CSV table of C-alpha atoms and ligand atoms in Angstrom, one decimal:
chain,number,residue,atom,x,y,z
G,1,MET,CA,0.0,0.0,0.0
G,2,SER,CA,1.4,3.4,-0.9
G,3,LYS,CA,2.3,5.8,1.9
G,4,THR,CA,0.3,9.0,2.7
G,5,PRO,CA,1.9,12.0,1.1
G,6,ILE,CA,3.8,14.4,3.3
G,7,ARG,CA,3.4,18.1,2.9
G,8,VAL,CA,6.7,20.0,2.3
G,9,ALA,CA,6.7,23.8,2.3
G,10,VAL,CA,9.5,25.8,0.7
G,11,THR,CA,9.7,29.5,0.9
G,12,GLY,CA,11.6,31.7,-1.6
G,13,ALA,CA,10.8,28.8,-4.0
G,14,ALA,CA,11.5,30.8,-7.2
G,15,GLY,CA,14.9,31.8,-6.0
G,16,GLN,CA,18.3,30.3,-6.8
G,17,ILE,CA,18.3,27.7,-4.0
G,18,GLY,CA,14.6,26.9,-4.5
G,19,TYR,CA,15.4,26.0,-8.2
G,20,SER,CA,18.0,23.5,-7.1
G,21,LEU,CA,16.0,22.1,-4.2
G,22,LEU,CA,12.5,21.4,-5.5
G,23,PHE,CA,13.3,18.8,-8.2
G,24,PRO,CA,15.3,16.4,-6.0
G,25,ILE,CA,12.6,16.6,-3.3
G,26,ALA,CA,10.0,15.7,-5.9
G,27,ALA,CA,12.3,12.9,-7.2
G,28,GLY,CA,12.4,11.2,-3.7
G,29,GLU,CA,15.9,12.1,-2.8
G,30,VAL,CA,15.1,13.7,0.6
G,31,PHE,CA,12.1,11.8,2.1
G,32,GLY,CA,12.7,8.5,0.4
G,33,PRO,CA,12.0,6.6,-2.9
G,34,ASP,CA,8.6,5.4,-1.7
G,35,GLN,CA,7.4,8.6,0.1
G,36,PRO,CA,5.0,10.8,-1.9
G,37,VAL,CA,5.2,14.5,-1.4
G,38,ILE,CA,3.0,17.6,-1.9
G,39,LEU,CA,5.0,20.7,-2.5
G,40,GLN,CA,3.6,23.9,-1.0
G,41,LEU,CA,5.6,26.8,-2.4
G,42,LEU,CA,5.7,30.4,-1.0
G,43,GLU,CA,6.9,33.4,-2.8
G,44,LEU,CA,6.6,37.2,-2.7
G,45,PRO,CA,3.7,38.4,-5.0
G,46,VAL,CA,6.3,39.9,-7.4
G,47,ALA,CA,7.8,36.4,-7.9
G,48,LEU,CA,4.6,34.4,-8.3
G,49,ASP,CA,4.7,34.4,-12.1
G,50,ALA,CA,8.3,33.0,-12.0
G,51,LEU,CA,7.1,30.5,-9.4
G,52,ARG,CA,4.3,29.3,-11.6
G,53,GLY,CA,6.9,28.7,-14.3
G,54,VAL,CA,8.9,26.5,-11.9
G,55,ALA,CA,5.6,24.6,-11.1
G,56,MET,CA,5.1,24.0,-14.8
G,57,GLU,CA,8.6,22.5,-15.0
G,58,LEU,CA,7.9,20.3,-12.0
G,59,GLU,CA,4.7,19.1,-13.8
G,60,ASP,CA,6.8,18.4,-16.9
G,61,CYS,CA,9.1,16.0,-15.1
G,62,ALA,CA,6.1,13.7,-14.3
G,63,PHE,CA,7.6,12.7,-11.0
G,64,PRO,CA,5.7,9.7,-9.7
G,65,LEU,CA,6.1,10.8,-6.1
G,66,LEU,CA,4.9,14.3,-6.6
G,67,HIS,CA,1.2,14.3,-5.6
G,68,GLY,CA,0.6,18.0,-5.9
G,69,VAL,CA,2.1,21.5,-6.0
G,70,THR,CA,0.6,24.8,-4.7
G,71,CYS,CA,2.0,28.2,-5.4
G,72,SER,CA,1.1,31.0,-3.1
G,73,SER,CA,2.1,34.2,-1.4
G,74,GLU,CA,-0.2,33.5,1.6
G,75,LEU,CA,1.7,32.1,4.6
G,76,GLU,CA,-1.3,30.1,5.9
G,77,THR,CA,-1.7,28.4,2.5
G,78,ALA,CA,2.0,27.5,2.2
G,79,PHE,CA,2.3,26.1,5.7
G,80,ALA,CA,-1.1,24.4,6.0
G,81,GLY,CA,-0.5,20.9,7.5
G,82,ALA,CA,3.2,21.0,6.6
G,83,ASN,CA,5.3,18.2,7.9
G,84,ALA,CA,8.6,19.7,6.8
G,85,VAL,CA,9.4,23.3,6.1
G,86,PHE,CA,12.4,24.8,4.3
G,87,LEU,CA,12.7,28.5,5.2
G,88,VAL,CA,14.8,29.8,2.3
G,89,GLY,CA,13.1,33.0,1.2
G,90,SER,CA,15.1,36.0,2.3
G,91,LYS,CA,17.7,38.4,0.9
G,92,PRO,CA,21.2,37.0,0.2
G,93,ARG,CA,24.2,39.1,1.1
G,94,GLY,CA,26.3,40.8,-1.6
G,95,PRO,CA,30.1,41.2,-1.9
G,96,GLY,CA,31.6,43.0,1.1
G,97,GLN,CA,28.7,42.2,3.4
G,98,GLU,CA,28.7,39.8,6.4
G,99,ARG,CA,25.6,37.6,6.8
G,100,ALA,CA,24.9,39.3,10.1
G,101,ASP,CA,24.4,42.6,8.1
G,102,LEU,CA,21.1,41.1,6.9
G,103,ILE,CA,19.7,40.7,10.3
G,104,ARG,CA,17.4,43.7,10.5
G,105,GLU,CA,16.2,43.2,6.9
G,106,ASN,CA,15.6,39.4,7.0
G,107,GLY,CA,14.8,38.9,10.7
G,108,PRO,CA,11.2,40.2,10.6
G,109,ILE,CA,10.3,37.7,7.8
G,110,PHE,CA,10.8,35.0,10.4
G,111,THR,CA,8.4,36.4,13.0
G,112,GLY,CA,5.4,36.2,10.6
G,113,GLN,CA,6.5,32.9,9.2
G,114,GLY,CA,7.1,31.4,12.6
G,115,ARG,CA,3.7,32.5,13.7
G,116,ALA,CA,2.0,31.1,10.7
G,117,ILE,CA,3.8,27.8,11.0
G,118,ASP,CA,2.8,27.5,14.6
G,119,ALA,CA,-0.8,28.2,13.7
G,120,VAL,CA,-1.4,25.9,10.7
G,121,ALA,CA,1.5,23.4,10.2
G,122,ASP,CA,1.4,19.8,11.5
G,123,LYS,CA,2.2,20.0,15.3
G,124,ASP,CA,5.3,17.8,14.7
G,125,VAL,CA,6.6,19.9,11.8
G,126,LYS,CA,10.3,19.9,11.2
G,127,VAL,CA,11.6,23.3,10.3
G,128,LEU,CA,15.0,24.1,8.6
G,129,VAL,CA,16.1,27.8,8.4
G,130,VAL,CA,18.4,28.4,5.5
G,131,GLY,CA,17.9,32.2,5.0
G,132,ASN,CA,20.7,34.2,6.6
G,133,PRO,CA,21.8,34.9,9.3
G,134,CYS,CA,20.2,31.4,9.7
G,135,ASN,CA,21.0,30.7,13.4
G,136,THR,CA,19.4,33.9,14.6
G,137,ASN,CA,16.5,33.8,12.0
G,138,CYS,CA,15.8,30.3,13.4
G,139,LEU,CA,15.7,31.8,16.9
G,140,ILE,CA,13.2,34.4,15.7
G,141,ALA,CA,10.9,31.7,14.1
G,142,GLN,CA,11.3,29.4,17.1
G,143,ALA,CA,10.1,32.2,19.5
G,144,GLN,CA,6.7,31.8,18.0
G,145,ALA,CA,6.4,28.1,18.7
G,146,LYS,CA,3.7,27.6,21.2
G,147,ARG,CA,1.8,24.6,19.7
G,148,THR,CA,4.6,23.2,17.6
G,149,ASN,CA,7.7,21.7,19.2
G,150,PRO,CA,10.4,24.4,19.7
G,151,ALA,CA,13.1,21.7,19.4
G,152,ASN,CA,12.0,21.1,15.8
G,153,TYR,CA,13.3,24.5,14.7
G,154,THR,CA,16.8,24.1,13.3
G,155,ALA,CA,19.4,26.1,11.3
G,156,MET,CA,21.6,25.0,8.4
G,157,THR,CA,25.3,24.4,9.0
G,158,ARG,CA,25.4,21.3,6.9
G,159,LEU,CA,26.9,23.2,4.0
G,160,ASP,CA,29.9,24.1,6.3
G,161,GLN,CA,30.2,20.4,7.3
G,162,ASN,CA,30.3,19.4,3.7
G,163,ARG,CA,32.8,22.1,2.8
G,164,ALA,CA,35.1,21.0,5.7
G,165,ILE,CA,34.9,17.4,4.6
G,166,GLY,CA,35.7,18.4,1.0
G,167,GLN,CA,38.8,20.3,2.2
G,168,LEU,CA,40.1,17.6,4.4
G,169,ALA,CA,39.6,14.9,1.8
G,170,ALA,CA,41.4,16.9,-0.9
G,171,ARG,CA,44.4,17.6,1.5
G,172,ALA,CA,44.7,14.0,2.5
G,173,GLY,CA,44.2,12.7,-1.0
G,174,VAL,CA,41.4,10.4,0.0
G,175,PRO,CA,37.7,10.0,-1.1
G,176,VAL,CA,35.3,12.1,0.9
G,177,ALA,CA,33.7,8.9,2.3
G,178,SER,CA,36.9,8.3,4.2
G,179,ILE,CA,36.1,11.3,6.5
G,180,SER,CA,33.9,10.7,9.5
G,181,GLY,CA,32.9,12.6,12.7
G,182,LEU,CA,33.5,16.1,11.3
G,183,ALA,CA,31.1,18.6,12.9
G,184,ILE,CA,30.6,22.3,12.8
G,185,TRP,CA,30.3,24.2,16.1
G,186,GLY,CA,28.6,27.6,16.5
G,187,ASN,CA,27.2,30.1,14.1
G,188,HIS,CA,27.0,30.0,10.3
G,189,SER,CA,29.4,32.9,10.1
G,190,PRO,CA,33.2,33.4,10.0
G,191,THR,CA,33.4,32.4,13.7
G,192,MET,CA,32.1,28.8,13.0
G,193,TYR,CA,34.5,26.1,14.2
G,194,PRO,CA,34.9,23.0,12.0
G,195,ASP,CA,36.2,20.5,14.7
G,196,TYR,CA,38.9,18.5,13.0
G,197,GLU,CA,40.3,17.2,16.3
G,198,ASN,CA,37.4,14.8,16.7
G,199,ALA,CA,37.1,13.8,13.1
G,200,ARG,CA,38.7,10.8,11.5
G,201,ILE,CA,40.2,9.8,8.2
G,202,ASN,CA,39.9,6.1,7.5
G,203,GLY,CA,39.3,5.6,11.2
G,204,LYS,CA,42.5,7.4,12.3
G,205,PRO,CA,42.5,10.9,14.0
G,206,VAL,CA,42.8,13.6,11.3
G,207,THR,CA,45.9,14.9,13.0
G,208,ASP,CA,47.7,11.5,12.5
G,209,VAL,CA,47.0,11.7,8.7
G,210,ILE,CA,47.4,15.5,8.2
G,211,THR,CA,50.3,16.3,10.4
G,212,ASP,CA,50.6,20.0,9.3
G,213,GLU,CA,48.8,21.6,12.3
G,214,ALA,CA,49.6,25.1,10.9
G,215,TRP,CA,47.5,24.2,7.9
G,216,LEU,CA,44.7,22.8,10.0
G,217,ASP,CA,44.5,25.8,12.3
G,218,GLY,CA,45.2,28.3,9.4
G,219,GLU,CA,44.3,27.7,5.8
G,220,PHE,CA,41.8,24.9,6.6
G,221,LEU,CA,39.7,26.9,9.1
G,222,LYS,CA,39.9,30.1,7.1
G,223,THR,CA,38.8,28.3,3.9
G,224,VAL,CA,35.7,26.8,5.5
G,225,GLN,CA,34.9,29.9,7.5
G,226,GLN,CA,35.2,32.2,4.4
G,227,ARG,CA,33.9,29.8,1.7
G,228,GLY,CA,30.5,31.6,1.3
G,229,ALA,CA,32.3,34.9,0.7
G,230,ALA,CA,34.8,33.3,-1.7
G,231,ILE,CA,31.9,31.9,-3.8
G,232,ILE,CA,30.1,35.3,-3.9
G,233,LYS,CA,33.4,36.9,-5.0
G,234,ALA,CA,33.9,34.3,-7.8
G,235,ARG,CA,30.2,33.9,-9.0
G,236,GLY,CA,28.8,37.3,-8.1
G,237,LYS,CA,26.0,35.4,-6.4
G,238,SER,CA,25.9,33.3,-3.3
G,239,SER,CA,26.1,29.5,-3.3
G,240,ALA,CA,23.0,27.9,-4.5
G,241,ALA,CA,23.3,24.3,-5.7
G,242,SER,CA,25.7,23.3,-2.8
G,243,ALA,CA,23.3,25.1,-0.4
G,244,ALA,CA,20.3,23.2,-1.8
G,245,PHE,CA,22.2,19.9,-1.5
G,246,ALA,CA,23.1,20.7,2.1
G,247,ALA,CA,19.5,21.5,2.9
G,248,MET,CA,18.5,18.1,1.4
G,249,ASN,CA,21.2,16.4,3.5
G,250,HIS,CA,20.0,18.1,6.6
G,251,MET,CA,16.3,17.2,6.2
G,252,ARG,CA,17.0,13.6,4.9
G,253,ASP,CA,19.3,13.0,7.9
G,254,TRP,CA,16.6,14.4,10.3
G,255,PHE,CA,14.0,11.9,8.9
G,256,ARG,CA,16.2,8.9,9.4
G,257,PRO,CA,18.4,7.5,12.2
G,258,THR,CA,22.0,8.6,12.0
G,259,PRO,CA,24.2,5.7,10.9
G,260,ALA,CA,26.5,4.3,13.6
G,261,GLY,CA,29.7,6.2,14.1
G,262,GLU,CA,28.5,9.3,12.2
G,263,VAL,CA,27.4,12.8,13.4
G,264,VAL,CA,25.4,15.5,11.6
G,265,SER,CA,25.9,19.2,12.1
G,266,MET,CA,22.7,20.9,12.9
G,267,GLY,CA,22.0,24.4,14.4
G,268,VAL,CA,19.8,23.4,17.3
G,269,SER,CA,18.5,24.9,20.5
G,270,SER,CA,21.3,24.7,23.1
G,271,ASP,CA,20.3,23.1,26.4
G,272,GLY,CA,23.6,24.3,27.9
G,273,SER,CA,25.5,21.2,26.7
G,274,HIS,CA,29.3,21.8,26.5
G,275,GLY,CA,28.9,25.1,28.3
G,276,ILE,CA,27.1,26.8,25.4
G,277,PRO,CA,24.5,29.2,26.7
G,278,ALA,CA,21.0,27.6,26.8
G,279,GLY,CA,18.5,28.9,24.2
G,280,LEU,CA,20.9,29.9,21.5
G,281,ILE,CA,20.5,28.2,18.1
G,282,TYR,CA,24.0,26.8,17.9
G,283,SER,CA,25.6,24.1,15.6
G,284,PHE,CA,26.6,21.0,17.5
G,285,PRO,CA,27.5,17.5,16.5
G,286,CYS,CA,24.1,15.8,16.6
G,287,ARG,CA,22.6,12.3,16.2
G,288,VAL,CA,19.0,11.5,15.2
G,289,ASP,CA,17.2,8.5,16.8
G,290,ALA,CA,14.7,6.1,15.3
G,291,ALA,CA,11.8,8.4,16.3
G,292,GLY,CA,13.3,11.3,14.3
G,293,ASN,CA,14.5,13.3,17.4
G,294,TRP,CA,18.0,14.9,17.4
G,295,SER,CA,20.2,15.0,20.4
G,296,ILE,CA,23.5,16.7,21.0
G,297,VAL,CA,26.5,14.3,21.1
G,298,GLN,CA,27.8,14.5,24.7
G,299,GLU,CA,30.8,12.1,24.4
G,300,VAL,CA,33.0,14.5,22.5
G,301,GLU,CA,35.7,16.7,24.1
G,302,LEU,CA,37.1,20.0,22.8
G,303,SER,CA,40.7,20.9,23.5
G,304,ALA,CA,41.3,24.3,25.2
G,305,LYS,CA,42.1,25.8,21.8
G,306,ALA,CA,38.9,24.5,20.2
G,307,ARG,CA,36.8,25.4,23.2
G,308,ALA,CA,37.9,29.1,22.9
G,309,LYS,CA,36.8,29.1,19.3
G,310,ALA,CA,33.5,27.5,20.1
G,311,MET,CA,32.8,30.0,22.9
G,312,ALA,CA,33.7,32.9,20.6
G,313,SER,CA,31.0,31.8,18.2
G,314,ALA,CA,28.5,31.6,21.1
G,315,ASP,CA,29.5,35.1,22.1
G,316,GLU,CA,28.7,36.3,18.6
G,317,LEU,CA,25.3,34.6,18.7
G,318,LEU,CA,24.6,36.3,22.0
G,319,GLU,CA,25.3,39.7,20.3
G,320,GLU,CA,23.0,38.8,17.4
G,321,ARG,CA,20.3,37.8,19.8
G,322,GLU,CA,20.7,41.2,21.5
G,323,ALA,CA,20.3,43.0,18.2
G,324,ILE,CA,16.9,41.4,17.5
G,325,LYS,CA,15.5,41.0,20.9
G,326,ASP,CA,12.5,43.0,20.0
G,327,LEU,CA,11.6,40.3,17.5
G,328,LEU,CA,11.5,37.5,20.1
G,329,GLY,CA,8.2,38.4,21.7
W,1,NAD,P1,17.5,34.4,-4.1
W,1,NAD,O1,17.5,35.9,-4.0
W,1,NAD,O2,17.9,33.7,-5.3
W,1,NAD,O3,16.1,33.8,-3.7
W,1,NAD,C1,15.4,34.2,-2.6
W,1,NAD,C2,13.9,34.1,-2.9
W,1,NAD,O4,13.2,34.4,-1.7
W,1,NAD,C3,13.5,35.2,-4.0
W,1,NAD,O5,12.8,34.5,-5.0
W,1,NAD,C4,12.6,36.1,-3.2
W,1,NAD,O6,11.5,36.6,-4.0
W,1,NAD,C5,12.1,35.2,-2.1
W,1,NAD,N1,11.7,35.9,-0.9
W,1,NAD,C6,12.2,37.0,-0.3
W,1,NAD,N2,11.6,37.3,0.8
W,1,NAD,C7,10.6,36.5,1.0
W,1,NAD,C8,9.5,36.3,1.9
W,1,NAD,N3,9.3,37.1,2.9
W,1,NAD,N4,8.7,35.3,1.7
W,1,NAD,C9,8.8,34.4,0.7
W,1,NAD,N5,9.8,34.5,-0.3
W,1,NAD,C10,10.6,35.5,-0.1
W,1,NAD,O7,18.4,33.9,-2.8
W,1,NAD,P2,19.0,32.5,-2.6
W,1,NAD,O8,20.4,32.4,-3.2
W,1,NAD,O9,18.0,31.4,-2.9
W,1,NAD,O10,19.3,32.5,-1.0
W,1,NAD,C11,18.2,32.5,-0.1
W,1,NAD,C12,18.8,32.7,1.3
W,1,NAD,O11,19.6,31.6,1.7
W,1,NAD,C13,19.7,33.9,1.5
W,1,NAD,O12,19.4,34.5,2.8
W,1,NAD,C14,21.1,33.3,1.6
W,1,NAD,O13,22.0,34.1,2.2
W,1,NAD,C15,20.8,32.0,2.3
W,1,NAD,N6,21.8,31.0,2.2
W,1,NAD,C16,22.1,30.3,3.3
W,1,NAD,C17,23.0,29.3,3.3
W,1,NAD,C18,23.4,28.5,4.6
W,1,NAD,O14,24.3,27.7,4.5
W,1,NAD,N7,22.7,28.6,5.7
W,1,NAD,C19,23.7,28.9,2.1
W,1,NAD,C20,23.3,29.7,1.0
W,1,NAD,C21,22.4,30.7,1.0
W,2,LMR,C1,27.1,30.4,2.2
W,2,LMR,O1,27.7,30.0,3.2
W,2,LMR,O2,27.5,30.1,1.0
W,2,LMR,C2,25.8,31.2,2.4
W,2,LMR,O3,25.6,31.4,3.7
W,2,LMR,C3,25.8,32.4,1.5
W,2,LMR,C4,26.7,33.5,2.1
W,2,LMR,O4,26.2,34.6,2.3
W,2,LMR,O5,27.9,33.2,2.3
């Protein structure tokens, strides 16, 4: 017997990331090859014509798992009964800007969207915030969660995890599948910390395989932390296909148990684990259980050097929270 379709809402669906995200979702690459989906797409009124064009293309793919598409600029229509929500719609930064510079412009979007999700989505809805600055935008949306589960509001740092894995694999001259246990700590910003000390290459500590610590603490960290800006400089636009792929990874890995020995980086609500202030949306190494609930990995130690970086990123998130505290009511 075929499964009941799940409702998947995507905001900013006519944008760059939306265009790379919708087709793999419809093809079954996120929720599974036997899971039908209904796509509920949200756009600004000005982009609705473009969105209808995307919907035509979805129709033209004749995806067997795609059981419906709605296009709307009404929050309540887009989020009605949603089981999974990708909050992408927002302004990307341009050259010379930091993601945090978008906070006053993008932040208010997430108040209204958070309120609407809480009002009309499935009560167990899983929400992924992609729009920047994603950790603090997630905090803004989560502040509206009264009926839905506040733990189910998460921010995307999976792109940073993927970037870090790519860099380590290239340096060690191994396939990316040889890297395990790599997690991002902190904010999706230049203060993020890709924790190479607890990662492994073919089962060995990274530092046994890549012995050049100056590279690990220097070029490696900087490349991962600044990758978004480097892509904007090179393309003139922010990352899109890799961001969509990371969003797919995040949601897929939240809907299935984490394989043994692996971790997934998720921006989640801190409960004070590892000394990170409770309530911040902070990226930790996480694992997902069979019921689809994430938990922060506890049995991981940070060195003094790593801890200082992890705390600096928490301090930055405290500052961001202060800057939008009027949006948390
Ligand atoms: P884009 O400009 O191509 O598309 C954004 C779309 O969102 C546009 O079509 C726009 O009309 C729509 N939009 C804007 N405000 C909206 C609202 N209030 N409701 C519904 N739709 C709205 O941008 P993009 O490249 O797709 O990037 C989207 C966001 O994702 C940006 O904030 C970007 O910085 C962020 N991003 C995050 C990561 C990450 O790793 N967390 C990675 C890449 C991009
Ligand atoms: C990224 O990391 O590529 C995105 O957050 C876009 C950006 O502004 O850097």
